[in-house]
Short mmCIF file of C-alpha atoms in Angstrom, two decimals:
data_model
loop_
_atom_site.label_atom_id
_atom_site.label_comp_id
_atom_site.label_asym_id
_atom_site.label_seq_id
_atom_site.Cartn_x
_atom_site.Cartn_y
_atom_site.Cartn_z
CA UNK L 1 -87.25 -129.10 27.37
CA UNK L 2 -90.83 -129.84 28.07
CA UNK L 3 -92.69 -127.77 30.00
CA UNK L 4 -92.63 -130.46 32.70
CA UNK L 5 -88.49 -131.08 32.54
CA UNK L 6 -88.22 -127.20 32.82
CA UNK L 7 -90.91 -127.59 35.47
CA UNK L 8 -88.52 -129.64 37.30
CA UNK L 9 -85.35 -127.89 37.35
CA UNK L 10 -87.60 -124.64 38.59
CA UNK L 11 -88.72 -126.71 41.45
CA UNK L 12 -85.25 -127.91 42.25
CA UNK L 13 -83.10 -124.32 42.20
CA UNK L 14 -86.39 -122.50 44.58
CA UNK L 15 -86.02 -125.05 46.67
CA UNK L 16 -82.09 -124.31 47.02
CA UNK L 17 -83.21 -120.81 46.89
CA UNK L 18 -80.96 -120.33 43.59
CA UNK L 19 -83.88 -117.45 42.44
CA UNK L 20 -81.25 -116.43 40.18
CA UNK L 21 -79.64 -119.20 38.85
CA UNK L 22 -83.19 -120.12 37.62
CA UNK L 23 -84.16 -117.45 35.93
CA UNK L 24 -80.73 -117.70 33.93
CA UNK L 25 -80.92 -121.16 32.23
CA UNK L 26 -84.92 -121.30 32.34
CA UNK L 27 -86.10 -117.96 31.39
CA UNK L 28 -86.21 -116.40 27.67
CA UNK L 29 -84.34 -112.72 27.97
CA UNK L 30 -87.67 -111.77 26.40
CA UNK L 31 -89.87 -112.97 29.21
CA UNK L 32 -92.25 -110.75 31.24
CA UNK L 33 -93.12 -110.63 35.35
CA UNK L 34 -96.17 -109.34 36.56
CA UNK L 35 -97.90 -108.97 40.22
CA UNK L 36 -98.66 -106.83 42.71
CA UNK L 37 -96.58 -104.13 44.26
CA UNK L 38 -96.84 -103.16 48.01
CA UNK L 39 -99.51 -100.89 47.15
CA UNK L 40 -101.64 -102.97 45.43
CA UNK L 41 -100.74 -101.90 42.26
CA UNK L 42 -100.45 -104.56 39.41
CA UNK L 43 -96.97 -103.47 37.92
CA UNK L 44 -95.01 -105.93 34.74
CA UNK L 45 -91.24 -106.02 34.20
CA UNK L 46 -90.23 -107.45 30.31
CA UNK L 47 -86.80 -108.59 29.75
CA UNK L 48 -84.63 -111.18 32.10
CA UNK L 49 -82.35 -108.23 33.73
CA UNK L 50 -85.26 -106.63 34.91
CA UNK L 51 -86.37 -109.56 36.32
CA UNK L 52 -82.89 -110.80 37.94
CA UNK L 53 -83.16 -106.53 39.33
CA UNK L 54 -86.15 -106.58 41.07
CA UNK L 55 -86.01 -110.04 42.47
CA UNK L 56 -82.86 -108.61 44.13
CA UNK L 57 -84.04 -105.64 45.48
CA UNK L 58 -87.07 -108.14 46.87
CA UNK L 59 -84.03 -109.64 48.37
CA UNK L 60 -82.51 -107.05 49.95
CA UNK L 61 -85.79 -106.12 51.67
CA UNK L 62 -85.57 -108.90 53.60
CA UNK L 63 -83.77 -108.26 57.09
CA UNK L 64 -84.43 -112.06 58.47
CA UNK L 65 -85.59 -114.95 57.00
CA UNK L 66 -87.97 -117.36 59.39
CA UNK L 67 -89.08 -119.87 56.58
CA UNK L 68 -90.85 -120.94 53.81
CA UNK L 69 -92.11 -123.27 51.42
CA UNK L 70 -92.60 -124.86 48.14
CA UNK L 71 -94.43 -127.26 46.87
CA UNK L 72 -94.50 -129.36 43.24
CA UNK L 73 -95.67 -127.39 40.62
CA UNK L 74 -98.47 -128.34 38.15
CA UNK L 75 -98.35 -128.53 35.13
CA UNK L 76 -101.34 -128.02 32.72
CA UNK L 77 -100.52 -127.43 28.73
CA UNK L 78 -97.67 -125.06 28.12
CA UNK L 79 -98.08 -123.21 32.18
CA UNK L 80 -96.36 -124.35 35.84
CA UNK L 81 -98.13 -123.66 38.39
CA UNK L 82 -95.95 -123.97 42.34
CA UNK L 83 -97.06 -122.41 45.33
CA UNK L 84 -94.52 -120.19 47.28
CA UNK L 85 -93.78 -119.64 51.44
CA UNK L 86 -92.11 -116.88 52.87
CA UNK L 87 -91.91 -116.32 56.94
CA UNK L 88 -89.55 -113.17 56.73
CA UNK L 89 -88.83 -109.65 58.24
CA UNK L 90 -89.10 -107.33 55.52
CA UNK L 91 -87.74 -103.65 55.61
CA UNK L 92 -90.45 -101.22 57.03
CA UNK L 93 -93.13 -103.48 57.24
CA UNK L 94 -91.90 -105.92 59.94
CA UNK L 95 -92.52 -109.84 60.25
CA UNK L 96 -94.34 -111.27 56.89
CA UNK L 97 -95.96 -114.41 56.66
CA UNK L 98 -96.79 -114.44 52.40
CA UNK L 99 -97.95 -117.16 50.19
CA UNK L 100 -98.16 -117.42 46.43
CA UNK L 101 -99.50 -119.08 43.73
CA UNK L 102 -96.62 -118.15 40.62
CA UNK L 103 -97.99 -119.40 37.34
CA UNK L 104 -95.19 -119.45 34.30
CA UNK L 105 -96.44 -120.64 30.57
CA UNK L 106 -93.21 -121.38 28.60
CA UNK L 107 -92.66 -121.39 25.10
CA UNK L 108 -89.78 -123.02 22.84
CA UNK L 109 -87.86 -124.31 26.00
CA UNK L 110 -88.43 -121.26 28.00
CA UNK L 111 -90.59 -119.49 30.77
CA UNK L 112 -91.83 -116.58 28.77
CA UNK L 113 -93.69 -115.35 31.74
CA UNK L 114 -94.03 -115.35 35.29
CA UNK L 115 -97.49 -114.42 37.33
CA UNK L 116 -97.46 -113.79 41.24
CA UNK L 117 -101.02 -114.43 42.85
CA UNK L 118 -100.90 -113.92 46.32
#
């Protein structure tokens, strides 16, 4: 798949809330995921299983979803940029309206890294 095809499929799946399907279908098995944790520390996990587990952990923290948004991705070379929003009540935190820019790097037809900016 080209970077544009991956971007389109990623957008389609994320728009439907199928984040784990997107990971399984579009990510390399050795992909990395980097973002700040709730304490503000930059954390990277490696491998598709660790990325899926990180996603499951985040989902388990959501008490109630109030809304969300996703903007169509932009492609620049072998990079994909996509803005996501989530309005949710989180365990032990309360209601948060989060906006993030997601950056993905593609190599050999698969996403090899993702990074989230808040």
